[in-house]
Short mmCIF file of C-alpha atoms in Angstrom, two decimals:
data_model
loop_
_atom_site.label_atom_id
_atom_site.label_comp_id
_atom_site.label_asym_id
_atom_site.label_seq_id
_atom_site.Cartn_x
_atom_site.Cartn_y
_atom_site.Cartn_z
CA UNK A 1 49.50 19.67 -13.11
CA UNK A 2 46.13 19.73 -14.91
CA UNK A 3 46.26 23.26 -14.47
CA UNK A 4 49.82 23.77 -15.90
CA UNK A 5 49.05 20.71 -18.92
CA UNK A 6 46.06 23.77 -19.19
CA UNK A 7 47.85 26.48 -19.00
CA UNK A 8 50.04 24.85 -21.51
CA UNK A 9 47.85 24.09 -24.02
CA UNK A 10 49.42 20.95 -23.67
CA UNK A 11 45.53 19.45 -23.47
CA UNK A 12 44.40 21.29 -26.83
CA UNK A 13 47.01 22.71 -28.92
CA UNK A 14 49.44 19.82 -29.01
CA UNK A 15 46.89 17.55 -29.34
CA UNK A 16 44.93 19.41 -32.58
CA UNK A 17 49.09 20.55 -34.23
CA UNK A 18 49.36 16.58 -34.13
CA UNK A 19 46.44 15.92 -35.51
CA UNK A 20 47.20 18.61 -38.58
CA UNK A 21 50.34 17.51 -38.71
CA UNK A 22 49.06 13.88 -39.31
CA UNK A 23 46.09 14.87 -41.43
CA UNK A 24 47.85 17.81 -43.58
CA UNK A 25 51.15 14.55 -44.01
CA UNK A 26 48.63 12.70 -45.20
CA UNK A 27 46.67 14.78 -47.86
CA UNK A 28 49.82 15.86 -48.94
CA UNK A 29 52.16 13.33 -49.49
CA UNK A 30 53.07 13.46 -52.91
CA UNK A 31 52.34 16.68 -53.74
CA UNK A 32 54.94 18.24 -56.10
CA UNK A 33 55.89 22.14 -56.42
CA UNK A 34 58.48 23.65 -57.38
CA UNK A 35 59.55 27.12 -56.67
CA UNK A 36 62.22 29.10 -58.58
CA UNK A 37 65.63 29.19 -57.91
CA UNK A 38 67.81 32.01 -57.35
CA UNK A 39 71.38 33.15 -57.80
CA UNK A 40 72.24 30.40 -60.33
CA UNK A 41 71.07 27.83 -58.02
CA UNK A 42 68.91 25.01 -59.36
CA UNK A 43 65.31 24.73 -58.41
CA UNK A 44 63.92 22.22 -55.44
CA UNK A 45 61.31 19.95 -56.36
CA UNK A 46 59.64 19.54 -52.90
CA UNK A 47 57.04 17.53 -51.83
CA UNK A 48 54.02 19.90 -50.45
CA UNK A 49 53.95 17.68 -47.39
CA UNK A 50 57.36 18.99 -46.17
CA UNK A 51 55.10 22.20 -45.55
CA UNK A 52 53.24 20.72 -43.32
CA UNK A 53 55.93 19.70 -40.96
CA UNK A 54 56.22 23.22 -39.77
CA UNK A 55 53.03 22.77 -37.82
CA UNK A 56 54.37 21.69 -34.85
CA UNK A 57 57.11 23.73 -34.48
CA UNK A 58 55.38 26.18 -34.48
CA UNK A 59 53.33 25.41 -31.67
CA UNK A 60 55.47 24.17 -29.60
CA UNK A 61 57.03 28.00 -29.34
CA UNK A 62 53.23 28.55 -28.54
CA UNK A 63 53.60 26.57 -25.73
CA UNK A 64 55.99 27.50 -24.44
CA UNK A 65 55.02 31.74 -24.80
CA UNK A 66 52.00 30.82 -22.78
CA UNK A 67 54.33 30.83 -19.70
CA UNK A 68 53.66 33.01 -17.24
CA UNK A 69 57.20 34.68 -15.69
CA UNK A 70 55.58 37.31 -13.06
CA UNK A 71 53.95 34.48 -11.58
CA UNK A 72 56.25 30.97 -12.63
CA UNK A 73 59.20 32.74 -11.11
CA UNK A 74 58.15 32.86 -7.64
CA UNK A 75 57.10 29.20 -7.91
CA UNK A 76 58.78 26.18 -6.09
CA UNK A 77 58.14 23.46 -8.84
CA UNK A 78 60.62 22.95 -10.83
CA UNK A 79 58.27 24.15 -14.15
CA UNK A 80 61.14 24.86 -16.07
CA UNK A 81 61.97 20.93 -15.97
CA UNK A 82 58.55 20.26 -17.07
CA UNK A 83 58.11 22.57 -19.93
CA UNK A 84 61.14 21.04 -21.08
CA UNK A 85 60.36 17.59 -21.08
CA UNK A 86 56.28 18.38 -23.21
CA UNK A 87 58.35 20.24 -26.15
CA UNK A 88 61.00 17.50 -26.57
CA UNK A 89 58.29 14.73 -26.01
CA UNK A 90 55.76 16.40 -28.06
CA UNK A 91 58.55 16.74 -30.74
CA UNK A 92 59.86 13.26 -29.92
CA UNK A 93 56.15 12.31 -30.18
CA UNK A 94 55.62 13.40 -33.83
CA UNK A 95 58.50 12.31 -34.90
CA UNK A 96 57.89 9.02 -34.08
CA UNK A 97 54.40 9.00 -35.65
CA UNK A 98 54.54 9.90 -38.34
CA UNK A 99 57.90 7.19 -39.01
CA UNK A 100 55.14 5.03 -37.85
CA UNK A 101 52.92 5.63 -40.62
CA UNK A 102 55.55 5.47 -43.03
CA UNK A 103 54.75 1.88 -42.60
CA UNK A 104 51.84 1.80 -44.16
CA UNK A 105 53.89 2.82 -47.30
CA UNK A 106 54.55 6.92 -48.05
CA UNK A 107 58.15 7.73 -48.35
CA UNK A 108 56.72 11.07 -47.08
CA UNK A 109 55.80 10.87 -44.20
CA UNK A 110 59.50 10.01 -43.06
CA UNK A 111 60.95 12.83 -44.96
CA UNK A 112 58.15 14.43 -42.42
CA UNK A 113 59.23 12.88 -39.69
CA UNK A 114 62.75 14.00 -40.07
CA UNK A 115 62.12 17.77 -40.96
CA UNK A 116 59.78 17.68 -37.84
CA UNK A 117 62.70 16.93 -35.72
CA UNK A 118 65.00 19.84 -37.68
CA UNK A 119 62.14 21.89 -37.33
CA UNK A 120 60.99 21.67 -33.53
CA UNK A 121 65.52 22.28 -32.88
CA UNK A 122 65.47 24.91 -34.99
CA UNK A 123 62.84 26.53 -32.95
CA UNK A 124 63.14 25.34 -29.89
CA UNK A 125 66.83 26.54 -30.49
CA UNK A 126 65.94 29.47 -30.88
CA UNK A 127 63.14 30.90 -28.66
CA UNK A 128 65.55 31.69 -25.50
CA UNK A 129 67.07 33.78 -28.60
CA UNK A 130 63.95 35.49 -30.70
CA UNK A 131 60.82 34.21 -27.75
CA UNK A 132 57.72 34.16 -29.98
CA UNK A 133 59.02 34.86 -33.03
CA UNK A 134 61.46 31.03 -33.34
CA UNK A 135 58.93 29.59 -35.66
CA UNK A 136 60.77 32.31 -38.11
CA UNK A 137 63.57 30.12 -38.06
CA UNK A 138 62.09 26.53 -39.81
CA UNK A 139 60.27 29.31 -41.68
CA UNK A 140 62.86 30.92 -42.90
CA UNK A 141 65.25 27.44 -43.62
CA UNK A 142 62.34 26.25 -45.64
CA UNK A 143 62.68 29.11 -47.78
CA UNK A 144 66.26 28.97 -48.10
CA UNK A 145 65.88 25.29 -49.12
CA UNK A 146 64.19 25.95 -51.63
CA UNK A 147 65.46 28.63 -53.11
CA UNK A 148 68.19 28.27 -52.55
CA UNK A 149 69.90 24.49 -51.57
CA UNK A 150 69.63 23.60 -55.47
CA UNK A 151 73.79 22.12 -56.49
CA UNK A 152 71.97 21.20 -59.23
CA UNK A 153 69.20 19.13 -61.05
CA UNK A 154 67.03 17.61 -56.99
CA UNK A 155 70.14 17.14 -56.40
CA UNK A 156 70.47 19.71 -52.28
CA UNK A 157 73.61 20.72 -50.58
CA UNK A 158 74.05 18.48 -48.14
CA UNK A 159 72.91 20.86 -45.66
CA UNK A 160 70.00 21.76 -46.28
CA UNK A 161 68.14 18.30 -45.37
CA UNK A 162 64.96 19.33 -45.74
CA UNK A 163 64.42 18.47 -49.52
CA UNK A 164 66.96 14.77 -49.46
CA UNK A 165 64.73 11.72 -49.82
CA UNK A 166 63.96 9.91 -47.53
CA UNK A 167 66.70 7.59 -47.17
CA UNK A 168 69.46 10.01 -46.33
CA UNK A 169 71.17 8.46 -43.86
CA UNK A 170 73.82 12.06 -43.86
CA UNK A 171 70.06 14.46 -43.53
CA UNK A 172 68.67 12.02 -40.75
CA UNK A 173 71.44 11.81 -38.34
CA UNK A 174 71.96 15.96 -39.30
CA UNK A 175 68.29 16.26 -38.00
CA UNK A 176 68.88 14.40 -35.16
CA UNK A 177 71.41 16.67 -34.29
CA UNK A 178 70.53 19.85 -34.13
CA UNK A 179 67.20 18.70 -32.89
CA UNK A 180 69.80 17.51 -29.66
CA UNK A 181 71.31 21.28 -29.68
CA UNK A 182 67.77 22.69 -29.99
CA UNK A 183 67.54 20.53 -26.52
CA UNK A 184 71.01 22.19 -25.47
CA UNK A 185 70.07 24.77 -25.85
CA UNK A 186 67.08 25.03 -24.47
CA UNK A 187 68.68 23.90 -20.74
CA UNK A 188 70.71 26.31 -20.93
CA UNK A 189 69.99 29.56 -22.25
CA UNK A 190 65.63 29.00 -21.49
CA UNK A 191 64.57 32.00 -19.17
CA UNK A 192 64.05 30.90 -15.73
CA UNK A 193 60.48 30.07 -14.05
CA UNK A 194 62.42 28.97 -10.64
CA UNK A 195 65.58 27.69 -9.68
CA UNK B 1 57.25 37.11 10.79
CA UNK B 2 59.05 39.46 8.55
CA UNK B 3 61.31 40.03 5.88
CA UNK B 4 64.42 41.59 5.82
CA UNK B 5 66.97 43.51 3.25
CA UNK B 6 70.85 43.12 5.67
CA UNK B 7 72.83 45.33 2.86
CA UNK B 8 71.24 44.51 0.21
CA UNK B 9 73.70 45.02 -3.74
CA UNK B 10 71.64 45.32 -7.23
CA UNK B 11 71.66 46.05 -10.41
CA UNK B 12 69.48 44.87 -13.08
CA UNK B 13 73.76 44.32 -15.95
CA UNK B 14 76.86 44.35 -14.66
CA UNK B 15 77.64 47.46 -16.91
CA UNK B 16 74.85 49.79 -14.60
CA UNK B 17 75.03 52.27 -11.51
CA UNK B 18 73.18 49.49 -9.20
CA UNK B 19 69.66 50.46 -7.85
CA UNK B 20 70.34 49.48 -4.80
CA UNK B 21 73.75 49.77 -2.74
CA UNK B 22 74.51 47.91 1.04
CA UNK B 23 70.27 49.19 1.29
CA UNK B 24 69.05 47.63 5.05
CA UNK B 25 65.09 47.97 5.52
CA UNK B 26 62.87 45.43 7.42
CA UNK B 27 59.08 44.77 6.25
CA UNK B 28 57.40 45.41 9.69
CA UNK B 29 55.63 41.95 10.99
CA UNK B 30 51.43 42.88 10.94
CA UNK B 31 48.76 45.70 9.02
CA UNK B 32 49.50 47.24 6.02
CA UNK B 33 53.29 49.37 4.66
CA UNK B 34 53.52 51.56 2.22
CA UNK B 35 56.43 51.90 0.22
CA UNK B 36 56.02 54.98 -1.12
CA UNK B 37 58.30 56.86 -4.00
CA UNK B 38 58.71 58.33 -7.25
CA UNK B 39 58.93 56.31 -10.61
CA UNK B 40 62.79 55.34 -10.52
CA UNK B 41 62.82 54.78 -6.92
CA UNK B 42 63.97 51.59 -6.76
CA UNK B 43 60.29 50.03 -5.08
CA UNK B 44 59.70 47.69 -7.49
CA UNK B 45 63.48 46.25 -6.91
CA UNK B 46 62.92 46.38 -3.77
CA UNK B 47 59.63 44.06 -4.43
CA UNK B 48 61.58 41.74 -6.40
CA UNK B 49 64.57 40.71 -4.18
CA UNK B 50 61.89 40.27 -1.53
CA UNK B 51 60.09 38.17 -3.58
CA UNK B 52 62.65 36.15 -4.82
CA UNK B 53 62.24 36.31 -8.51
CA UNK B 54 65.71 37.98 -8.16
CA UNK B 55 69.07 37.01 -6.06
CA UNK B 56 71.06 39.99 -5.29
CA UNK B 57 74.57 40.72 -6.05
CA UNK B 58 75.85 41.07 -2.26
CA UNK B 59 73.88 40.99 1.15
CA UNK B 60 71.07 39.15 1.88
CA UNK B 61 66.76 38.74 1.95
CA UNK B 62 65.76 36.73 4.82
CA UNK B 63 63.02 36.43 6.59
CA UNK B 64 63.42 37.83 9.73
CA UNK B 65 64.85 35.35 12.72
CA UNK B 66 63.98 31.88 10.52
CA UNK B 67 67.86 32.48 8.48
CA UNK B 68 65.21 31.07 5.70
CA UNK B 69 66.84 33.75 2.77
CA UNK B 70 64.97 34.31 -0.46
CA UNK B 71 67.63 31.60 -2.39
CA UNK B 72 64.99 29.00 -0.41
CA UNK B 73 62.24 27.36 -1.39
CA UNK B 74 60.53 27.35 1.64
CA UNK B 75 61.47 31.35 1.92
CA UNK B 76 59.38 30.80 -1.56
CA UNK B 77 56.23 29.33 0.03
CA UNK B 78 55.36 32.10 2.78
CA UNK B 79 55.71 34.85 0.60
CA UNK B 80 53.60 36.11 -1.96
CA UNK B 81 54.02 38.17 -3.89
CA UNK B 82 51.47 40.03 -6.97
CA UNK B 83 52.95 41.54 -9.57
CA UNK B 84 52.86 45.38 -11.02
CA UNK B 85 51.07 43.18 -14.20
CA UNK B 86 48.86 40.49 -12.68
CA UNK B 87 49.41 37.84 -16.28
CA UNK B 88 46.51 36.40 -17.48
CA UNK B 89 45.23 33.12 -19.06
CA UNK B 90 42.77 32.27 -21.43
CA UNK B 91 43.06 29.34 -20.81
CA UNK B 92 42.09 28.81 -17.27
CA UNK B 93 39.26 30.48 -15.34
CA UNK B 94 39.70 32.41 -12.42
CA UNK B 95 39.29 29.33 -9.65
CA UNK B 96 42.00 27.53 -11.53
CA UNK B 97 44.21 30.21 -12.63
CA UNK B 98 44.13 30.94 -8.41
CA UNK B 99 44.22 27.11 -7.60
CA UNK B 100 47.24 26.78 -10.02
CA UNK B 101 49.30 29.42 -8.55
CA UNK B 102 48.97 27.21 -4.70
CA UNK B 103 49.72 24.77 -6.48
CA UNK B 104 53.26 26.22 -7.81
CA UNK B 105 54.10 27.01 -4.41
CA UNK B 106 53.49 23.54 -3.19
CA UNK B 107 50.28 23.06 -2.48
CA UNK B 108 48.37 19.59 -2.74
CA UNK B 109 46.62 19.81 -5.79
CA UNK B 110 43.72 18.43 -4.12
CA UNK B 111 43.68 20.19 -1.49
CA UNK B 112 44.48 24.08 -3.58
CA UNK B 113 40.56 23.15 -5.75
CA UNK B 114 38.80 23.88 -2.45
CA UNK B 115 40.50 26.70 -0.96
CA UNK B 116 40.87 28.67 -4.39
CA UNK B 117 37.05 28.26 -4.17
CA UNK B 118 36.48 29.97 -0.91
CA UNK B 119 39.41 32.10 -0.83
CA UNK B 120 37.10 33.35 -4.11
CA UNK B 121 34.11 33.66 -2.35
CA UNK B 122 35.93 35.80 0.10
CA UNK B 123 37.65 38.61 -2.21
CA UNK B 124 33.92 39.00 -3.72
CA UNK B 125 34.86 36.52 -7.11
CA UNK B 126 33.22 34.63 -6.56
CA UNK B 127 30.28 34.21 -9.36
CA UNK B 128 33.77 35.01 -11.96
CA UNK B 129 35.39 31.95 -10.08
CA UNK B 130 33.83 30.15 -13.87
CA UNK B 131 35.09 33.18 -15.89
CA UNK B 132 37.85 33.26 -18.11
CA UNK B 133 40.51 35.04 -15.98
CA UNK B 134 42.17 37.39 -19.29
CA UNK B 135 37.84 38.91 -19.08
CA UNK B 136 38.43 39.60 -16.36
CA UNK B 137 39.11 43.46 -15.83
CA UNK B 138 41.53 45.29 -13.85
CA UNK B 139 40.46 45.46 -10.96
CA UNK B 140 38.89 41.59 -10.42
CA UNK B 141 42.47 40.40 -11.80
CA UNK B 142 43.96 42.33 -9.33
CA UNK B 143 41.50 41.25 -6.75
CA UNK B 144 41.94 36.66 -8.27
CA UNK B 145 46.25 37.94 -6.97
CA UNK B 146 45.56 38.65 -3.59
CA UNK B 147 43.04 34.98 -3.64
CA UNK B 148 45.93 33.58 -4.82
CA UNK B 149 48.87 35.26 -2.17
CA UNK B 150 45.69 33.60 0.54
CA UNK B 151 45.25 30.66 -1.49
CA UNK B 152 48.77 29.24 0.19
CA UNK B 153 48.61 30.70 3.01
CA UNK B 154 51.65 33.02 3.19
CA UNK B 155 52.87 34.70 5.29
CA UNK B 156 53.77 38.06 3.91
CA UNK B 157 52.30 40.26 0.87
CA UNK B 158 53.99 41.70 -1.14
CA UNK B 159 51.55 44.07 -3.39
CA UNK B 160 53.57 45.71 -6.92
CA UNK B 161 51.73 48.91 -7.14
CA UNK B 162 48.08 46.95 -7.31
CA UNK B 163 46.24 50.50 -7.53
CA UNK B 164 47.57 51.22 -10.79
CA UNK B 165 44.97 51.98 -13.83
CA UNK B 166 42.39 51.15 -11.52
CA UNK B 167 39.07 53.80 -11.80
CA UNK B 168 37.98 54.98 -7.74
CA UNK B 169 35.09 51.90 -7.47
CA UNK B 170 37.29 49.33 -8.36
CA UNK B 171 40.16 51.91 -5.88
CA UNK B 172 37.20 52.01 -3.42
CA UNK B 173 36.69 47.63 -3.46
CA UNK B 174 40.75 47.06 -3.76
CA UNK B 175 41.19 49.27 -0.72
CA UNK B 176 38.29 47.72 1.23
CA UNK B 177 39.97 44.03 0.85
CA UNK B 178 43.16 44.95 1.71
CA UNK B 179 41.90 45.82 4.91
CA UNK B 180 40.71 42.61 5.85
CA UNK B 181 44.06 41.18 4.59
CA UNK B 182 46.13 43.58 6.61
CA UNK B 183 44.75 42.68 9.74
CA UNK B 184 45.72 39.13 9.10
CA UNK B 185 48.45 38.88 7.49
CA UNK B 186 51.63 41.67 7.10
CA UNK B 187 50.66 43.59 3.75
CA UNK B 188 53.28 45.12 1.91
CA UNK B 189 52.28 47.42 -0.83
CA UNK B 190 54.67 49.83 -3.05
CA UNK B 191 52.82 52.88 -4.67
CA UNK B 192 53.60 56.56 -6.16
CA UNK B 193 50.21 57.54 -5.58
CA UNK B 194 49.99 59.28 -2.76
CA UNK B 195 46.35 59.02 -2.96
CA UNK B 196 46.69 55.48 -1.55
CA UNK B 197 47.33 56.89 2.03
CA UNK B 198 44.08 56.95 2.64
CA UNK B 199 44.22 53.06 3.05
CA UNK B 200 44.49 53.38 6.44
CA UNK B 201 48.55 52.10 5.91
CA UNK B 202 49.93 51.89 9.79
CA UNK B 203 53.72 52.58 8.76
CA UNK B 204 54.43 54.46 6.10
CA UNK B 205 57.75 54.52 3.90
CA UNK B 206 59.57 57.10 1.58
CA UNK B 207 62.26 55.80 -0.81
CA UNK B 208 63.80 57.78 -3.47
CA UNK B 209 66.86 57.13 -5.18
CA UNK B 210 67.57 53.64 -3.56
CA UNK B 211 67.65 55.09 -0.46
CA UNK B 212 64.63 54.73 2.33
CA UNK B 213 64.02 58.64 3.49
CA UNK B 214 61.03 58.02 6.37
CA UNK B 215 60.19 55.40 7.60
CA UNK B 216 57.25 55.56 10.58
CA UNK B 217 53.96 55.67 11.30
CA UNK B 218 51.56 57.08 8.72
CA UNK B 219 50.54 60.13 11.89
CA UNK B 220 53.98 61.03 12.07
CA UNK B 221 55.13 60.43 8.23
CA UNK B 222 52.05 63.45 8.17
CA UNK B 223 53.04 65.51 10.59
CA UNK B 224 56.58 65.62 8.95
CA UNK B 225 54.05 68.63 6.48
CA UNK B 226 53.73 72.16 6.32
CA UNK B 227 51.97 73.61 9.09
CA UNK B 228 49.42 76.13 6.83
CA UNK B 229 49.08 72.95 5.38
CA UNK B 230 44.67 72.17 4.39
CA UNK B 231 44.21 69.20 5.56
CA UNK B 232 42.96 66.97 2.69
CA UNK B 233 46.38 67.74 1.03
CA UNK B 234 48.71 67.02 4.03
CA UNK B 235 50.02 63.69 2.70
CA UNK B 236 51.12 65.93 0.34
CA UNK B 237 52.26 68.32 1.66
CA UNK B 238 54.29 65.85 3.75
CA UNK B 239 55.83 63.69 0.36
CA UNK B 240 57.34 67.17 -1.02
CA UNK B 241 58.44 68.03 2.41
CA UNK B 242 60.20 64.69 2.90
CA UNK B 243 61.35 64.54 -1.28
CA UNK B 244 63.12 68.34 -0.55
CA UNK B 245 60.54 69.88 -3.65
CA UNK B 246 59.42 72.41 -0.56
CA UNK B 247 60.79 73.57 3.21
CA UNK B 248 58.86 73.38 6.16
CA UNK B 249 57.37 76.67 6.31
#
C-alpha cells in the first residue's frame, strides 16, 4: 500500500497542497481584490484567499492523473475504491482543517473551507470527462463568479457560492451538494482500473 | 497451463465493425510463441483480451483446464501483461515499481519487496533498482516489465510488441532475457517485426484482419518461403506468401 500512496503523491503532493492551502489562507485572509464586471453586472469584491482554495482541487486531479491504467487495469486489488477514498478523504480533511482554523477567529478560513468543498466537487466531478483539464472547471467557476456573479453591489447571485459570506446557509448547502455530485460522478464514470 | 480464446467477438465501440468475430486461439503451454501480423491485424486486441483488460462481447477467455475466465481475479493473478507502452513513474524506483505491480496482483507486501530485488537481479537491473523508472531507457523499462511478471509468479506472460522502439543492442539484450524466461514460463509475444523471429520462437502464429493465417512451429512457418528465397530472407518470404503478397513460385 505504501507504493500506491507514493505513486499517487499522498506522501508529498497532498501534504504539500494542504500546507500551501493553510499558509496561503492564513497569509491572504482579509486581503480583498476587486475585478471589473462585464455584461452590466456588478463587480464583486473577492477575498484573495478564495484563489488559494483552488490549490487542493488542483492537487486532487494531479493525484488522480498519476494512475497507471495499462498496469493497474489487470490488477486484482481494488485500486479504484482506494483512489476515491483518498481524494474524497483529502478534500474533507482540508475542509475540516480550514473549518477548525476558523475557530481562531478568522471568517475567511470558514469561507475557504466551504469553497474548497465546492472546488474539489467540481474538479473530481469533471475528471472522468475532462481528465487532466478538470481543474479548469473550478478556475472557470472562480472567474465567472467574479466577472458575472454580482446581482447588485456586494450581493452575489445565489448560485455563485464562492463570493458569499461565511454565514450564508444556501452557499454551504450548495457547496456540499456539488461535492456529493462530484463524488457520485467519480464513482459512476471514472475509468475503471479493476473489476 | 495455457490460455484460450473461445469463439470471441470483440469491438471497441458499439457502432464499429468487430475487430474479432467468433475468433478462437490457444496459446501454446510452453516456450516462446510469436503472434505476428501487420498493424491493425488484431494482435493488441487479442493480447488485451488475454490479459483481461477488456472483456469480449461474446465468447470466453479462459485458463485452459481450470474454467477460470478473464473476468475472475484468480485468472488475472496467473497472467502477466506487459503493455505496448510501459508506463513510467517519477515517484517509484525500479524496485518499488516491480513490488507495486506484484502487490497489485495480490502478493503479500513483505514478500514482494525481497522478490523485487531478486528478479531485478535476474533481468540484469540490480544496479538500476534504486533509480526512478522515468529515468530508465526503453530497453531497461521492458526488462522492468519482465521483472514485474517474474515477481508475481505468473503462469503465462503476455508481451505486446516489446521490441518496438528498441535499438539493436537493447533488442539483443531483451531477446537473451526472453529466451531464458520462455524456458521456464510460456510467453506470448506480439510483433509486426519479422526480425523478432530470430528469437528462436517455438511457435509462430500469423494473424491478419482478425484471422489466424498460420499457427505452427517456426520451421513449418519458414517452409512457406519461396524456394528461391535467400536463407536470410526466408522469414520475410514466408510472411509475404502467407499474407498473399507474393506467389509461392
